XYZ file of C-alpha atoms in Angstrom:
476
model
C -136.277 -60.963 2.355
C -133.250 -63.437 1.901
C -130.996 -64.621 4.707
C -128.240 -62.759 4.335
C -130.211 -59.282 4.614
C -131.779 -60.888 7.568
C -128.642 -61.810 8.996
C -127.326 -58.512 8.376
C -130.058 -56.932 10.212
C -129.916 -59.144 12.877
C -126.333 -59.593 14.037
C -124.962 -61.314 16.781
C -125.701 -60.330 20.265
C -123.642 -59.614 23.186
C -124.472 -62.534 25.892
C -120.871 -62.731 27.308
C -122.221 -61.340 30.423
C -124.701 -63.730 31.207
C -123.403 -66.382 33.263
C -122.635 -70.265 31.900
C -125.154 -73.016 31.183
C -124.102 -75.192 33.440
C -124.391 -72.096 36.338
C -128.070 -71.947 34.911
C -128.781 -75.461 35.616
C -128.007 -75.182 38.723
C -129.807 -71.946 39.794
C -132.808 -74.038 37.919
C -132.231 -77.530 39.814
C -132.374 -75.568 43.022
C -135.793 -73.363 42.198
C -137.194 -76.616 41.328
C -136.225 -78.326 44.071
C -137.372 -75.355 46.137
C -140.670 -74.378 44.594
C -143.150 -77.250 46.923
C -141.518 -75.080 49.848
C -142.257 -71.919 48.162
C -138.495 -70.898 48.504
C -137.833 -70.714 45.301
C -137.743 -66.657 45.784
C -135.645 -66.546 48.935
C -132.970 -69.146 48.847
C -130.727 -66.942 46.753
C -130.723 -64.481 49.963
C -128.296 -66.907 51.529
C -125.731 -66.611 49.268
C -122.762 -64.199 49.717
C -123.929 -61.217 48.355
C -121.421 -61.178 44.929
C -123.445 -64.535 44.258
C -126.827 -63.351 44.449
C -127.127 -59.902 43.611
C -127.776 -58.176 39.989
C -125.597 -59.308 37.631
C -124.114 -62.554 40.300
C -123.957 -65.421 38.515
C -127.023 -66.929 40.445
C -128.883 -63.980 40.048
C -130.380 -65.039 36.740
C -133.405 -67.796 36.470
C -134.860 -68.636 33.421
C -138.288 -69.616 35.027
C -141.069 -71.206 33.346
C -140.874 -71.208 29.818
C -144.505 -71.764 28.585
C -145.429 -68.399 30.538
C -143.017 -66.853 27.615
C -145.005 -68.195 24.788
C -148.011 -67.181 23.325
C -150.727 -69.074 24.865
C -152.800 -71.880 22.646
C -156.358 -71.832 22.620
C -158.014 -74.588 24.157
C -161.123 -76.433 22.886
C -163.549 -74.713 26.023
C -162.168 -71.267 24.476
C -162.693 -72.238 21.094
C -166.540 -73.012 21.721
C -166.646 -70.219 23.596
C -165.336 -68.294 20.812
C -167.785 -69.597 18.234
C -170.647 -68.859 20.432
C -169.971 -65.350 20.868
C -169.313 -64.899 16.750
C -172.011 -66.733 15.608
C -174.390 -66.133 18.319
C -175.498 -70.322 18.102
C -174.209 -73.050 19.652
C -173.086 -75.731 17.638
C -172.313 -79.385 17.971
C -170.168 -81.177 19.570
C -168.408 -82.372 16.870
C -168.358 -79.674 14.465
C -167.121 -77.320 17.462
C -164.554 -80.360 18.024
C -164.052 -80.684 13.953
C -162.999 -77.396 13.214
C -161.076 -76.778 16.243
C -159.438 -79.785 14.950
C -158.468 -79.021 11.690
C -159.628 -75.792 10.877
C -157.822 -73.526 13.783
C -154.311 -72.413 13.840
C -152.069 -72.107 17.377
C -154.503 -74.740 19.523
C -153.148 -77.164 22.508
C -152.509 -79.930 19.882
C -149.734 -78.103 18.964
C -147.819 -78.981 22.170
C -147.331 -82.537 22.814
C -146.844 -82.085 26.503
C -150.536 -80.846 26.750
C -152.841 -83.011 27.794
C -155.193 -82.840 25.202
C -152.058 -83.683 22.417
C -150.481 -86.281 24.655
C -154.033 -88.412 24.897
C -154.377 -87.746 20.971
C -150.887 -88.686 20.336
C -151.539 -91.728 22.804
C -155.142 -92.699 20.867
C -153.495 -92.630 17.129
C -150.530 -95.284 19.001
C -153.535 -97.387 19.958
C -155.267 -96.934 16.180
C -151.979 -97.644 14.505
C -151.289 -100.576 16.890
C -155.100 -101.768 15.754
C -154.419 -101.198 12.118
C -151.256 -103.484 12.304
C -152.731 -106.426 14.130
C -155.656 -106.315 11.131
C -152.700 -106.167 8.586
C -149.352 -108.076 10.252
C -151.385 -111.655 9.785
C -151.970 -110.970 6.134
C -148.447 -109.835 5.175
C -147.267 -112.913 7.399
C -149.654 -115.237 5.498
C -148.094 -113.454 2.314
C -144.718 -113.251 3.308
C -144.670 -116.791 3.200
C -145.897 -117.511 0.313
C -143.388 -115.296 -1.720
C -140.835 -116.758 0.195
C -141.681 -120.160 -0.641
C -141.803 -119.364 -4.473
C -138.796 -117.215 -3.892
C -136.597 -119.371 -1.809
C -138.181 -123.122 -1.144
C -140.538 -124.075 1.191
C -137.412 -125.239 4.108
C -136.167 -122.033 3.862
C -139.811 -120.584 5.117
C -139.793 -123.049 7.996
C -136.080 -122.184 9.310
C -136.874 -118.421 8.730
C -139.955 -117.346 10.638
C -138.229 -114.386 11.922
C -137.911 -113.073 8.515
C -141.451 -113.126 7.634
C -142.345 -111.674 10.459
C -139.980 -108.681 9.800
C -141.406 -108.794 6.600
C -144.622 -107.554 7.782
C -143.417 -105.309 9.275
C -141.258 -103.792 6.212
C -144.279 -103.885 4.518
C -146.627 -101.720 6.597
C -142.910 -99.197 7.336
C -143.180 -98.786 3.365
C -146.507 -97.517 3.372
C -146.316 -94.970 6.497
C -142.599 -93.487 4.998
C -144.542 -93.282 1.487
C -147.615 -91.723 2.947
C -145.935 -89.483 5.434
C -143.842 -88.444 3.094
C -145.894 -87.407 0.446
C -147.896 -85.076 2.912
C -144.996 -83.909 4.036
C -143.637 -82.869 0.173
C -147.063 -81.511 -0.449
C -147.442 -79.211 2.895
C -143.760 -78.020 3.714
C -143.112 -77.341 -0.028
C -143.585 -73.589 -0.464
C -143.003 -73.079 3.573
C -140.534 -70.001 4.383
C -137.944 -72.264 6.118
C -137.853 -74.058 2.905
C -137.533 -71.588 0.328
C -133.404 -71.040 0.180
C -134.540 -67.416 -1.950
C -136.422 -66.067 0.651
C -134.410 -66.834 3.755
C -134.932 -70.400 4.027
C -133.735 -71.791 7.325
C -133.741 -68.530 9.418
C -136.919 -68.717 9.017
C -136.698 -71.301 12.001
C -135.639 -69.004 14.109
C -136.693 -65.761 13.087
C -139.361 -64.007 14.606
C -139.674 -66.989 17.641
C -141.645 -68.002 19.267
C -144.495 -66.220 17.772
C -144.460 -69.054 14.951
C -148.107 -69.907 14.115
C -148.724 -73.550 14.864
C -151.214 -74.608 11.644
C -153.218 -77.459 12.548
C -151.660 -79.185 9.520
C -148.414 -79.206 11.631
C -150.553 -80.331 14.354
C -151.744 -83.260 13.367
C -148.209 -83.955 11.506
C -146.133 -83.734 14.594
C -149.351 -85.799 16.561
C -148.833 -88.767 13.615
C -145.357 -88.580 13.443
C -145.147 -88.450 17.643
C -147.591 -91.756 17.691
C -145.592 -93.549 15.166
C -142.246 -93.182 16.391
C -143.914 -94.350 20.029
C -145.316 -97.389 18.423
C -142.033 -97.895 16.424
C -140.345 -98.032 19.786
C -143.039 -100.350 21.264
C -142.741 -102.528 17.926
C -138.530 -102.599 18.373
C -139.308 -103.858 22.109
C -141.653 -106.816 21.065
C -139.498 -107.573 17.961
C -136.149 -107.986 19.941
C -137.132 -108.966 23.171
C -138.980 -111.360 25.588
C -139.899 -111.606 28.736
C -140.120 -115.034 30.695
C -142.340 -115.211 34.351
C -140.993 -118.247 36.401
C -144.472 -118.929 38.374
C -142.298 -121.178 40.947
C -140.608 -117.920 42.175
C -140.438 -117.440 45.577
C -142.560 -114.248 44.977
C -145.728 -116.253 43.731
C -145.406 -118.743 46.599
C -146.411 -115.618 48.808
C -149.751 -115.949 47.276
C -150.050 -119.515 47.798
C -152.157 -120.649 50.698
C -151.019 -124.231 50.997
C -150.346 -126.767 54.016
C -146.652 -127.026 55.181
C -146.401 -130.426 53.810
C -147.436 -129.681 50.479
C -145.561 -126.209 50.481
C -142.216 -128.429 51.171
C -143.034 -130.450 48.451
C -144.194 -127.839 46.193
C -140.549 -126.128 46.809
C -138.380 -128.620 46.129
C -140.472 -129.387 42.754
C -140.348 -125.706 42.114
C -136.620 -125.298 42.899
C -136.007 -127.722 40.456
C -138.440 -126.262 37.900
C -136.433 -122.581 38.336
C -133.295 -123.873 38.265
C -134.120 -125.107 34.655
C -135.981 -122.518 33.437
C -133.168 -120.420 34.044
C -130.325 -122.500 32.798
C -132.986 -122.892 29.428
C -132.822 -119.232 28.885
C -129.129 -118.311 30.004
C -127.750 -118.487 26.498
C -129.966 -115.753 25.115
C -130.391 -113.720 28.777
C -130.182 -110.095 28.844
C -131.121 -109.987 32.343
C -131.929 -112.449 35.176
C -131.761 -112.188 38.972
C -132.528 -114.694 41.319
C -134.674 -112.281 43.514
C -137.052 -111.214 40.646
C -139.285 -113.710 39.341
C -138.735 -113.213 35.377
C -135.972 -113.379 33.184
C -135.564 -110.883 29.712
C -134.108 -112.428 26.999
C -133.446 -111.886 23.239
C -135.409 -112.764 20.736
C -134.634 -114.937 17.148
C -136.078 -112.026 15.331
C -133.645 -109.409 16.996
C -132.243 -106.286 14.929
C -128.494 -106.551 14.802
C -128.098 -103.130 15.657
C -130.679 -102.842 18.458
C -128.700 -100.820 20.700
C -128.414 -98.253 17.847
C -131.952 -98.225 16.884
C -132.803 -98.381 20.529
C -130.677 -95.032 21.185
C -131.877 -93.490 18.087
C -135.864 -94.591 18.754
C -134.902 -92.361 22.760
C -132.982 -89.442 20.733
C -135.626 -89.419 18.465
C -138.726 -88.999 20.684
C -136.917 -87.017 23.362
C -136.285 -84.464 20.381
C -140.024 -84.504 19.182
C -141.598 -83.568 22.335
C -138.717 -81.322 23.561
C -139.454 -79.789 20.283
C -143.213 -79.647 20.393
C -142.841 -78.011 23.753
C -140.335 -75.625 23.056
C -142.588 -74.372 19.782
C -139.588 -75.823 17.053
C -141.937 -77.520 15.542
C -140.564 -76.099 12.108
C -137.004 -77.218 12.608
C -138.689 -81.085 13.841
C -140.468 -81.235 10.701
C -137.413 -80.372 8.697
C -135.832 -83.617 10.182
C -138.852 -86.021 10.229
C -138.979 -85.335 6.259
C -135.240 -85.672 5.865
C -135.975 -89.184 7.717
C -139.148 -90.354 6.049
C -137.630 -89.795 2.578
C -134.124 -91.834 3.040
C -136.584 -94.595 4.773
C -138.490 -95.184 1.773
C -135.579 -96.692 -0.390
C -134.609 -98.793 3.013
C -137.463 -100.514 3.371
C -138.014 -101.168 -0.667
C -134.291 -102.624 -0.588
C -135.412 -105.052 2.569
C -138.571 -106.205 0.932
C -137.015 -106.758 -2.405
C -133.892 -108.547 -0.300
C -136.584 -110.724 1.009
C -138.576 -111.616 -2.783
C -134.568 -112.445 -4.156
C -134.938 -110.232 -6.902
C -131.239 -108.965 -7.189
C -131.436 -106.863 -9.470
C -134.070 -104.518 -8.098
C -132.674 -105.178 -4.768
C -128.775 -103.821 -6.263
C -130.975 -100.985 -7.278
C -132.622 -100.215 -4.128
C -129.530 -100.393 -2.532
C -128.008 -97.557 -4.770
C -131.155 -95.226 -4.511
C -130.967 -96.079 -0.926
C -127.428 -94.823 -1.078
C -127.604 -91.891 -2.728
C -130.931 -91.182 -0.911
C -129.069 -91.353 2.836
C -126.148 -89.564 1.857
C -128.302 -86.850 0.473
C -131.254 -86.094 2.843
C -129.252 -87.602 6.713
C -125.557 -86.837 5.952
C -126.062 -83.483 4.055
C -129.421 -81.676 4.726
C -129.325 -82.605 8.157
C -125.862 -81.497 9.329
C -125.351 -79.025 6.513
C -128.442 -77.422 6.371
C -130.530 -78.431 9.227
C -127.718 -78.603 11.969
C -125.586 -75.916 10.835
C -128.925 -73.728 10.692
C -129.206 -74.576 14.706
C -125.205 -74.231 15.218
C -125.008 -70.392 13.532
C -128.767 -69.021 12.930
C -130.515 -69.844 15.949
C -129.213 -66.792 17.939
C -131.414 -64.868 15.858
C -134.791 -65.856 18.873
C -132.605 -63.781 21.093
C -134.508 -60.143 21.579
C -133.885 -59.772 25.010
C -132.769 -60.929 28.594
C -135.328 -63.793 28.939
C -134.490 -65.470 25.554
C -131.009 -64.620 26.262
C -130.969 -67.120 29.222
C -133.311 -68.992 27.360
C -130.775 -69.582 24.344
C -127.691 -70.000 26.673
C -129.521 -72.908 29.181
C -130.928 -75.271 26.314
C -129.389 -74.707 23.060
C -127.053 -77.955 24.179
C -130.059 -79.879 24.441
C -130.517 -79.826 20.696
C -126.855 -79.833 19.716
C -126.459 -82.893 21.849
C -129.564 -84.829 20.238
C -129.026 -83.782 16.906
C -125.589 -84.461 17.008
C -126.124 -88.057 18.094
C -128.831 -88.737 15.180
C -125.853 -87.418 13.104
C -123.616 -90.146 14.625
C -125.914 -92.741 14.380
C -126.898 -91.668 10.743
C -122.928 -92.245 9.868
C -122.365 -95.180 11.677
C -125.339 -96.975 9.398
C -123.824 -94.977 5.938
C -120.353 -96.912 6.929
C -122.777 -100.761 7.137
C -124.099 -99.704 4.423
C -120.824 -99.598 2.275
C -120.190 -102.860 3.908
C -123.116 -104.316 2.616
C -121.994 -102.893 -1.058
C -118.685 -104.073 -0.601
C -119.824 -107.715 -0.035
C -121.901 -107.162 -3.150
C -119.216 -105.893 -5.163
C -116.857 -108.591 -4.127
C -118.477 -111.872 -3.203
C -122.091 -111.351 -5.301
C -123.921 -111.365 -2.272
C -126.264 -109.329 -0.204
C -125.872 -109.784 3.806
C -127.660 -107.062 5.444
C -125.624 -106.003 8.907
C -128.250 -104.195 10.311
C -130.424 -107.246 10.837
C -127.513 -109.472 11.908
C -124.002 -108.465 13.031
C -123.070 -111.779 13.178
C -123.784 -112.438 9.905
C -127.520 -113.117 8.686
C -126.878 -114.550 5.406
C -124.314 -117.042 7.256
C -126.636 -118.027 10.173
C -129.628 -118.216 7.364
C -127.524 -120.711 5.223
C -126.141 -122.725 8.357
C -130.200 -123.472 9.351
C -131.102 -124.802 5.603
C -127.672 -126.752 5.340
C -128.695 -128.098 8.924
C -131.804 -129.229 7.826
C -130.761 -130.361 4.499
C -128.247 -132.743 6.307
C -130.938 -134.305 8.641
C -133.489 -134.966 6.124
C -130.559 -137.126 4.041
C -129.427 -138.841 6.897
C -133.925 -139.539 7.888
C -133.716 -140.934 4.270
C -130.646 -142.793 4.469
C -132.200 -144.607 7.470
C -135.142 -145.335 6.154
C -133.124 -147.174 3.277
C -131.361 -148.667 5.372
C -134.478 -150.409 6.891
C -136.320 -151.210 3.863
């Protein structure tokens, strides 16, 4: 069946009766707040009687949503399960194997379980393992292209670069990998196929979607990633300094008064410089907390975008995990792992100064962004969860249901959307400079101007090792 029969079929329902979000919310804050005093039933009594009763706009309570959705089976049922079909008991892990990847609809499909969240949690340690194997390699053999690429001073003013190098490398291989799984799985999926519906499909027929343990462990990878991702943007960008002569340690310190006197004037000293040391880079420092957070030489220009987007992001794969749109999630991790391919070829060839492949990166990358982030995903993907998604409405429950969150996505998606745009428009700056001074200065990893700051450092050093020559020279 195609969309527009479904459409037809399914038109628009009547909710004008139901009261506001924002009235929702607050008949929800105040059950929540109510339910340890097991009031949560009563407190509406209180109200004047046009408030409360049947049809009042606090009347309504959307309640627990999980108790709406078809339960998922949990690994005790599952064994139990195969037990009473095959009449044996099998292993451990074959019961735990094919629960795993051989059953549809289990509690991995909902990251706020606790058997998914500890999953998702274990791959963030694996994939943290697996990079501190790889990261020294790619260091080790980021500088070695970069010394045949660009000179061996240019390696010693740029360690920040190799390290990000590293990790361009090892961002290359998840987008390519993801993404290929992703092209292979979701490519004759319902919510794909334009011909036979296509995106209603998302909404159709919720929230009885069943949740195949290929989308599972997809939405568990992709969940662990973007957690590590955030984890990596945290130790890429910033430090974290512990003055140990803080008043807070001395607390701690069992000392004489004599040598407590001494230590603190010794120690006043020693704060008062390591705070004036790291007040040119400080993000945050308080004289009544003994550390100091700073920025780090290897900071993303646009941190505070990728910071927000790293939030959005993850608050919009578990919100979606728990809510069961785990089809509509995948539709936008793909969109995202295929426009992040041609970004991270473009950095590494940046990096190897191979202009020519890099001018061509840069175009794919283009085209690529424009494509998948500023058309799929507000033209298809957005405008799918703008116009179809009253379509889960079938009766009261998933009335309220629709009318309480349905800003939660439009508000997250719409920000990714914003963020998506604001990086198109540095990317045309970026082609500009190309286009009109022959160079490549990437924004993203320096507002301030990378290429500037990069060329400053090797002219610096240049300068002092002719004047070190001079001297000596001058000597002889």
């Amino acid at each position: 069946m195609d969309a527009a029969s479904i459409l037809e079929q399914n038109p628009p329902p009547d909710i004008t009766g139901y009261p506001l979000a924002p009235i929702l919310w607050v008949g929800e804050i105040i059950d929540t707040i109510c339910f340890p005093f097991r009031c949560d039933d009563t407190w509406r009594s209180y109200l004047p009687h046009s408030w409360s009763e049947q049809g009042g706009p606090l009347s309504y309570s959307i309640g627990s949503i999980s108790k709406h959705f078809p339960s998922l089976l949990t690994i005790s049922q599952h064994t139990t399960a195969q037990q009473s079909t095959k009449g044996t008991e099998g292993s451990i892990f074959q019961n735990l194997y094919y629960y795993a990847f051989h059953t549809s609809s289990t509690a991995l499909g909902d990251l706020t379980t606790p058997t998914a969240f500890l999953t998702a949690l274990l791959l963030v340690l694996i994939i943290r393992e697996i990079k501190s194997v790889l990261l020294p390699k790619l260091h080790s053999m980021g500088r070695k292209l970069g010394k045949q690429a660009q000179g061996e001073e240019w390696v010693k003013n740029n360690e920040d670069r190799i390290i990000k190098f590293g990790e361009y490398v090892i961002r290359l291989i998840y987008h390519s990998s993801i993404s290929f799984y992703g092209v292979c799985y979701f490519y004759n999926k319902p919510w794909w196929d334009y011909k036979n519906g296509g995106t209603v499909h998302l909404f159709y027929n919720y929230p009885h979607h069943e949740i195949e343990s290929g989308m599972a462990w997809y939405y568990l990878i992709q969940s662990a990633y973007n957690m590590e991702a955030f984890i990596s943007l945290m130790e890429l960008s910033l430090t974290i300094q512990f003055d140990i002569n803080h008043g807070i340690f001395k607390l701690f310190k069992s000392t004489t008064m004599e040598a407590t006197a001494t230590t603190t004037t010794t120690a006043d000293t020693e704060s008062t410089n390591f705070h004036n040391k790291n007040k040119n880079k400080t993000i945050f420092s308080s004289s009544l907390l003994p550390f100091t957070v700073s920025w780090r030489e290897s900071v993303r220009g646009d941190f505070s975008e990728m910071a927000i987007h790293h939030v959005v992001t993850n608050l919009l794969v578990f919100g979606s995990s728990f809510m069961r749109f785990t089809r509509i999630g995948s539709m936008v991790f793909l969109v995202h792992d295929l426009s992040d391919i041609p970004v991270d070829m473009s950095k590494l060839a940046n990096f190897l100064k191979m202009k020519q492949t890099t001018t061509y990166c840069f175009v794919l990358m283009c085209v690529v962004w424009l494509y998948t982030r500023l058309y799929i995903l507000p033209f298809v993907i957005y405008r799918s969860i703008l116009y179809e998604s009253y379509l889960l409405i079938v009766d009261e429950w998933t009335s309220l249901y629709f009318i309480g969150y349905r800003y939660f996505f439009h508000i997250l998606v719409c920000a990714l959307i914003v963020l998506h745009s604001f990086w198109f428009f540095l990317l045309l700056k970026i082609g500009y400079g190309m286009l009109t001074k022959n160079q490549i200065h990437d924004y993203t990893e320096h507002k301030s101007g990378e290429k500037c700051q990069i060329d400053d450092k090797s002219k610096k050093a240049t300068k002092e090792n002719s004047q070190a020559q001079q001297n000596e020279k001058k000597q002889e």
